[in-house]
Amino acid sequence: MSANPSATLNVPEVSKPVTLPTMPGSLGPKVLDIRKLYAETGMFTYDPGFTSTASCESKITFIDGDEGVLLHRGYPIEELAQKSDFMEVCYLLMNGELPNKVEKTEFVKNITYHTMVHEQISSFFHGFRRDAHPMAVMVGVVGALAAFYHDSTDINDPHQRLIASHRLIAKMPTIAAMAYKYSVGQPFVFPQNRFDYAENFLQMMFSVPCEEYKVNPILAKAMDRIFILHADHEQNASTSTVRLAGSSGANPFACIAAGIACLWGPAHGGANEAVLKMLEEIGSPDKVGEVVKAAKDKNSGFRLMGFGHRVYKNYDPRAKVMRETCNEVLDVLGKRDEPLLKLAMALEKVALEDDYFVQKKLYPNVDFYSGIILKAMGFPMSMFTVLFAVARTVGWIAQWNEMIEDPSQKIGRPRQLYTGAGKRSFVSLDKR
Ligand code: SDX
């Protein structure tokens, strides 16, 4: 028996059976290698939404949706969230191992000293309306970084890729905070090197020049943990967007801007904002039954935001940690009786006991509780997906670098099942 058994495919109109090798992973499902399928059969596979398709080989993140498992380079998300910090997780995702003391100090220094943005980027903001959605600003400004940092756009130079990676991880919080300050008409706040990553972000968001800003260590720890929970998640839509953009050789700033654009959708990273809007529209626990009924009615067009997941058919492990963090933050802020939390927990209870959700294995995902915490911390709803983008930048960067270093990598170019018109001749206007 060969190490990796093959599959044999009998294809209509193809005289001899096609042998397709299988490839095992270190964890999770094997893959059927179909790279020669079209050459040998003249047929494509058909998989809209890629529900059964592995787009690449990766060593970064493993998800077992049935068991509710999420590992980053083998480490369970629950352990990283409880015992590590976001800078260590960034290093782990990018390098494959947790940093030792020297490596961590060097990495944190590299990120810290890239947090400022080119001063002309500040004037860039003044082209936007004050009421622009901050995700629109993020897409524009992050894409424009390629116009300022020409010395880190050559994707074939590992050193330039590393500098661009550090710049993006470091500058995303600065740009995000600038987008918020611009929207509320307050002056931009410079990063301060004495703060750690999460503290720096909070002070750039919430400090004002008129008084000294005191970072609340519990909120900073919660912020850091929220960044960890959002850092990477295998080949999700926005990560696949970054990989596809990167496969053409586009510069890292353009690729991350593409990821931000994709994350914005309410089916993806925009769900945290959509969850809070949904909870505010529901208003009170006595309307939960009606909402769950609507979510089960295909004709309603309504879905329970923050519920369901393409991969998790069990509780999203991040949602569990997020719910614990939610309770901690609300306790610290004296908002334990936050009506939205009580409403969310009532909604979760009803949904998890409902046959529809049980049968379809719809559980709360990472977005279900995050909005409640972020609102309690003082972030406006429009900033929720921006925070997701800040945290996910390291995942996009790690996956983008892995793709570029993958020897089997080539430009992504899917095919299609064509069901349009057959070949026909042009008809002049007077004959139509
Ligand atoms: C994120 O991919 C990632 O890893 C993403 C993410 C990450 O970290 O990158 O985890 C972050 O995007 C989390 C998901 C946030 N989105 C939402 O909370 C929006 C609400 N959820 C859904 O729209 C939906 O669950 C998706 C988009 C998340 C997943 O959709 P799928 O896998 O394509 O599943 P589907 O749409 O085929 O649904 C399967 C069935 C359908 O019913 P049937 O047609 O089979 O009868 O479940 C139903 C759906 O109608 N369904 C829901 C539902 N989600 C799915 N019904 C009611 N409410 C929901 N939320």
JSON list of C-alpha atoms and ligand atoms in Angstrom, two decimals, residues 63 232-233 235-238 263 266-269 271 275 295-296 298 302-313 316 318 356-357 360 362 365-367 388 392, ligand 1:
[
{"chain": "A", "resi": 63, "resn": "ILE", "atom": "CA", "xyz": [-9.29, 24.83, 12.87]},
{"chain": "A", "resi": 232, "resn": "ASP", "atom": "CA", "xyz": [-5.68, 34.85, 12.27]},
{"chain": "A", "resi": 233, "resn": "HIS", "atom": "CA", "xyz": [-8.22, 32.28, 11.17]},
{"chain": "A", "resi": 235, "resn": "GLN", "atom": "CA", "xyz": [-8.23, 30.73, 4.84]},
{"chain": "A", "resi": 236, "resn": "ASN", "atom": "CA", "xyz": [-11.22, 32.97, 5.66]},
{"chain": "A", "resi": 237, "resn": "ALA", "atom": "CA", "xyz": [-12.58, 35.34, 3.02]},
{"chain": "A", "resi": 238, "resn": "SER", "atom": "CA", "xyz": [-10.31, 38.32, 3.76]},
{"chain": "A", "resi": 263, "resn": "LEU", "atom": "CA", "xyz": [-13.42, 42.09, 5.91]},
{"chain": "A", "resi": 266, "resn": "PRO", "atom": "CA", "xyz": [-21.47, 41.99, 7.29]},
{"chain": "A", "resi": 267, "resn": "ALA", "atom": "CA", "xyz": [-21.13, 38.26, 6.56]},
{"chain": "A", "resi": 268, "resn": "HIS", "atom": "CA", "xyz": [-17.49, 38.51, 7.66]},
{"chain": "A", "resi": 269, "resn": "GLY", "atom": "CA", "xyz": [-15.77, 41.09, 9.84]},
{"chain": "A", "resi": 271, "resn": "ALA", "atom": "CA", "xyz": [-20.75, 41.12, 11.68]},
{"chain": "A", "resi": 275, "resn": "VAL", "atom": "CA", "xyz": [-24.66, 42.20, 15.93]},
{"chain": "A", "resi": 295, "resn": "ALA", "atom": "CA", "xyz": [-34.01, 33.99, 11.52]},
{"chain": "A", "resi": 296, "resn": "LYS", "atom": "CA", "xyz": [-35.53, 30.56, 10.80]},
{"chain": "A", "resi": 298, "resn": "LYS", "atom": "CA", "xyz": [-35.95, 31.73, 4.70]},
{"chain": "A", "resi": 302, "resn": "PHE", "atom": "CA", "xyz": [-32.93, 37.94, 8.18]},
{"chain": "A", "resi": 303, "resn": "ARG", "atom": "CA", "xyz": [-30.02, 36.08, 9.79]},
{"chain": "A", "resi": 304, "resn": "LEU", "atom": "CA", "xyz": [-29.01, 36.06, 13.42]},
{"chain": "A", "resi": 305, "resn": "MET", "atom": "CA", "xyz": [-25.81, 38.11, 13.20]},
{"chain": "A", "resi": 306, "resn": "GLY", "atom": "CA", "xyz": [-22.94, 36.68, 15.21]},
{"chain": "A", "resi": 307, "resn": "PHE", "atom": "CA", "xyz": [-24.31, 33.16, 14.73]},
{"chain": "A", "resi": 308, "resn": "GLY", "atom": "CA", "xyz": [-23.11, 30.46, 12.38]},
{"chain": "A", "resi": 309, "resn": "HIS", "atom": "CA", "xyz": [-19.80, 29.83, 10.73]},
{"chain": "A", "resi": 310, "resn": "ARG", "atom": "CA", "xyz": [-18.51, 28.16, 7.60]},
{"chain": "A", "resi": 311, "resn": "VAL", "atom": "CA", "xyz": [-16.13, 25.99, 9.60]},
{"chain": "A", "resi": 312, "resn": "TYR", "atom": "CA", "xyz": [-17.30, 25.92, 13.23]},
{"chain": "A", "resi": 313, "resn": "LYS", "atom": "CA", "xyz": [-20.20, 23.50, 13.66]},
{"chain": "A", "resi": 316, "resn": "ASP", "atom": "CA", "xyz": [-16.40, 29.12, 18.30]},
{"chain": "A", "resi": 318, "resn": "ARG", "atom": "CA", "xyz": [-12.98, 32.54, 20.54]},
{"chain": "A", "resi": 356, "resn": "TYR", "atom": "CA", "xyz": [-33.31, 24.90, 13.69]},
{"chain": "A", "resi": 357, "resn": "PHE", "atom": "CA", "xyz": [-30.03, 26.15, 15.16]},
{"chain": "A", "resi": 360, "resn": "LYS", "atom": "CA", "xyz": [-27.84, 23.43, 11.34]},
{"chain": "A", "resi": 362, "resn": "LEU", "atom": "CA", "xyz": [-25.33, 27.32, 14.31]},
{"chain": "A", "resi": 365, "resn": "ASN", "atom": "CA", "xyz": [-19.08, 33.08, 16.61]},
{"chain": "A", "resi": 366, "resn": "VAL", "atom": "CA", "xyz": [-16.28, 35.49, 17.51]},
{"chain": "A", "resi": 367, "resn": "ASP", "atom": "CA", "xyz": [-18.44, 38.48, 16.59]},
{"chain": "A", "resi": 388, "resn": "PHE", "atom": "CA", "xyz": [-10.97, 43.52, 13.70]},
{"chain": "A", "resi": 392, "resn": "ARG", "atom": "CA", "xyz": [-6.17, 40.56, 11.62]},
{"chain": "B", "resi": 1, "resn": "SDX", "atom": "C1", "xyz": [-16.35, 35.78, 10.64]},
{"chain": "B", "resi": 1, "resn": "SDX", "atom": "O1", "xyz": [-14.38, 32.30, 7.83]},
{"chain": "B", "resi": 1, "resn": "SDX", "atom": "C2", "xyz": [-13.94, 32.76, 8.95]},
{"chain": "B", "resi": 1, "resn": "SDX", "atom": "O2", "xyz": [-13.10, 32.17, 9.58]},
{"chain": "B", "resi": 1, "resn": "SDX", "atom": "C3", "xyz": [-14.55, 34.06, 9.36]},
{"chain": "B", "resi": 1, "resn": "SDX", "atom": "C4", "xyz": [-14.18, 34.56, 10.74]},
{"chain": "B", "resi": 1, "resn": "SDX", "atom": "C5", "xyz": [-12.71, 34.93, 10.83]},
{"chain": "B", "resi": 1, "resn": "SDX", "atom": "O3", "xyz": [-12.19, 34.94, 11.94]},
{"chain": "B", "resi": 1, "resn": "SDX", "atom": "O4", "xyz": [-12.12, 35.29, 9.77]},
{"chain": "B", "resi": 1, "resn": "SDX", "atom": "O5", "xyz": [-14.47, 33.58, 11.71]},
{"chain": "B", "resi": 1, "resn": "SDX", "atom": "C6", "xyz": [-14.94, 35.83, 11.09]},
{"chain": "B", "resi": 1, "resn": "SDX", "atom": "O6", "xyz": [-16.62, 36.21, 9.55]},
{"chain": "B", "resi": 1, "resn": "SDX", "atom": "C7", "xyz": [-17.38, 35.13, 11.51]},
{"chain": "B", "resi": 1, "resn": "SDX", "atom": "C8", "xyz": [-18.80, 35.06, 10.84]},
{"chain": "B", "resi": 1, "resn": "SDX", "atom": "C9", "xyz": [-19.47, 36.42, 11.05]},
{"chain": "B", "resi": 1, "resn": "SDX", "atom": "N1", "xyz": [-20.72, 36.47, 10.25]},
{"chain": "B", "resi": 1, "resn": "SDX", "atom": "C10", "xyz": [-21.92, 36.46, 10.85]},
{"chain": "B", "resi": 1, "resn": "SDX", "atom": "O7", "xyz": [-22.09, 36.30, 12.06]},
{"chain": "B", "resi": 1, "resn": "SDX", "atom": "C11", "xyz": [-23.09, 36.69, 9.87]},
{"chain": "B", "resi": 1, "resn": "SDX", "atom": "C12", "xyz": [-24.19, 35.67, 10.16]},
{"chain": "B", "resi": 1, "resn": "SDX", "atom": "N2", "xyz": [-23.72, 34.32, 9.80]},
{"chain": "B", "resi": 1, "resn": "SDX", "atom": "C13", "xyz": [-23.94, 33.88, 8.48]},
{"chain": "B", "resi": 1, "resn": "SDX", "atom": "O8", "xyz": [-24.30, 34.73, 7.48]},
{"chain": "B", "resi": 1, "resn": "SDX", "atom": "C14", "xyz": [-23.30, 32.57, 8.11]},
{"chain": "B", "resi": 1, "resn": "SDX", "atom": "O9", "xyz": [-23.41, 31.73, 9.19]},
{"chain": "B", "resi": 1, "resn": "SDX", "atom": "C15", "xyz": [-21.85, 32.61, 7.65]},
{"chain": "B", "resi": 1, "resn": "SDX", "atom": "C16", "xyz": [-21.67, 33.56, 6.52]},
{"chain": "B", "resi": 1, "resn": "SDX", "atom": "C17", "xyz": [-20.97, 33.00, 8.77]},
{"chain": "B", "resi": 1, "resn": "SDX", "atom": "C18", "xyz": [-21.47, 31.21, 7.19]},
{"chain": "B", "resi": 1, "resn": "SDX", "atom": "O10", "xyz": [-22.26, 30.91, 6.12]},
{"chain": "B", "resi": 1, "resn": "SDX", "atom": "P1", "xyz": [-22.09, 29.53, 5.31]},
{"chain": "B", "resi": 1, "resn": "SDX", "atom": "O11", "xyz": [-21.04, 28.67, 5.88]},
{"chain": "B", "resi": 1, "resn": "SDX", "atom": "O12", "xyz": [-21.98, 29.84, 3.86]},
{"chain": "B", "resi": 1, "resn": "SDX", "atom": "O13", "xyz": [-23.40, 28.77, 5.63]},
{"chain": "B", "resi": 1, "resn": "SDX", "atom": "P2", "xyz": [-24.71, 28.94, 4.82]},
{"chain": "B", "resi": 1, "resn": "SDX", "atom": "O14", "xyz": [-24.95, 30.39, 4.50]},
{"chain": "B", "resi": 1, "resn": "SDX", "atom": "O15", "xyz": [-24.68, 27.96, 3.71]},
{"chain": "B", "resi": 1, "resn": "SDX", "atom": "O16", "xyz": [-25.77, 28.50, 5.94]},
{"chain": "B", "resi": 1, "resn": "SDX", "atom": "C19", "xyz": [-26.02, 27.13, 6.17]},
{"chain": "B", "resi": 1, "resn": "SDX", "atom": "C20", "xyz": [-27.47, 27.11, 6.62]},
{"chain": "B", "resi": 1, "resn": "SDX", "atom": "C21", "xyz": [-28.39, 27.89, 5.66]},
{"chain": "B", "resi": 1, "resn": "SDX", "atom": "O17", "xyz": [-29.67, 27.29, 5.73]},
{"chain": "B", "resi": 1, "resn": "SDX", "atom": "P3", "xyz": [-30.06, 26.24, 4.51]},
{"chain": "B", "resi": 1, "resn": "SDX", "atom": "O18", "xyz": [-29.95, 27.02, 3.21]},
{"chain": "B", "resi": 1, "resn": "SDX", "atom": "O19", "xyz": [-29.03, 25.12, 4.59]},
{"chain": "B", "resi": 1, "resn": "SDX", "atom": "O20", "xyz": [-31.46, 25.81, 4.84]},
{"chain": "B", "resi": 1, "resn": "SDX", "atom": "O21", "xyz": [-27.59, 27.77, 7.89]},
{"chain": "B", "resi": 1, "resn": "SDX", "atom": "C22", "xyz": [-28.42, 28.92, 7.76]},
{"chain": "B", "resi": 1, "resn": "SDX", "atom": "C23", "xyz": [-28.49, 29.26, 6.28]},
{"chain": "B", "resi": 1, "resn": "SDX", "atom": "O22", "xyz": [-29.72, 29.90, 5.98]},
{"chain": "B", "resi": 1, "resn": "SDX", "atom": "N3", "xyz": [-27.75, 29.98, 8.50]},
{"chain": "B", "resi": 1, "resn": "SDX", "atom": "C24", "xyz": [-28.35, 30.85, 9.30]},
{"chain": "B", "resi": 1, "resn": "SDX", "atom": "C25", "xyz": [-27.33, 31.64, 9.84]},
{"chain": "B", "resi": 1, "resn": "SDX", "atom": "N4", "xyz": [-26.15, 31.25, 9.34]},
{"chain": "B", "resi": 1, "resn": "SDX", "atom": "C26", "xyz": [-26.42, 30.22, 8.52]},
{"chain": "B", "resi": 1, "resn": "SDX", "atom": "N5", "xyz": [-29.66, 31.01, 9.62]},
{"chain": "B", "resi": 1, "resn": "SDX", "atom": "C27", "xyz": [-29.95, 32.00, 10.49]},
{"chain": "B", "resi": 1, "resn": "SDX", "atom": "N6", "xyz": [-29.00, 32.82, 11.07]},
{"chain": "B", "resi": 1, "resn": "SDX", "atom": "C28", "xyz": [-27.69, 32.66, 10.76]},
{"chain": "B", "resi": 1, "resn": "SDX", "atom": "N7", "xyz": [-26.76, 33.46, 11.31]}
]
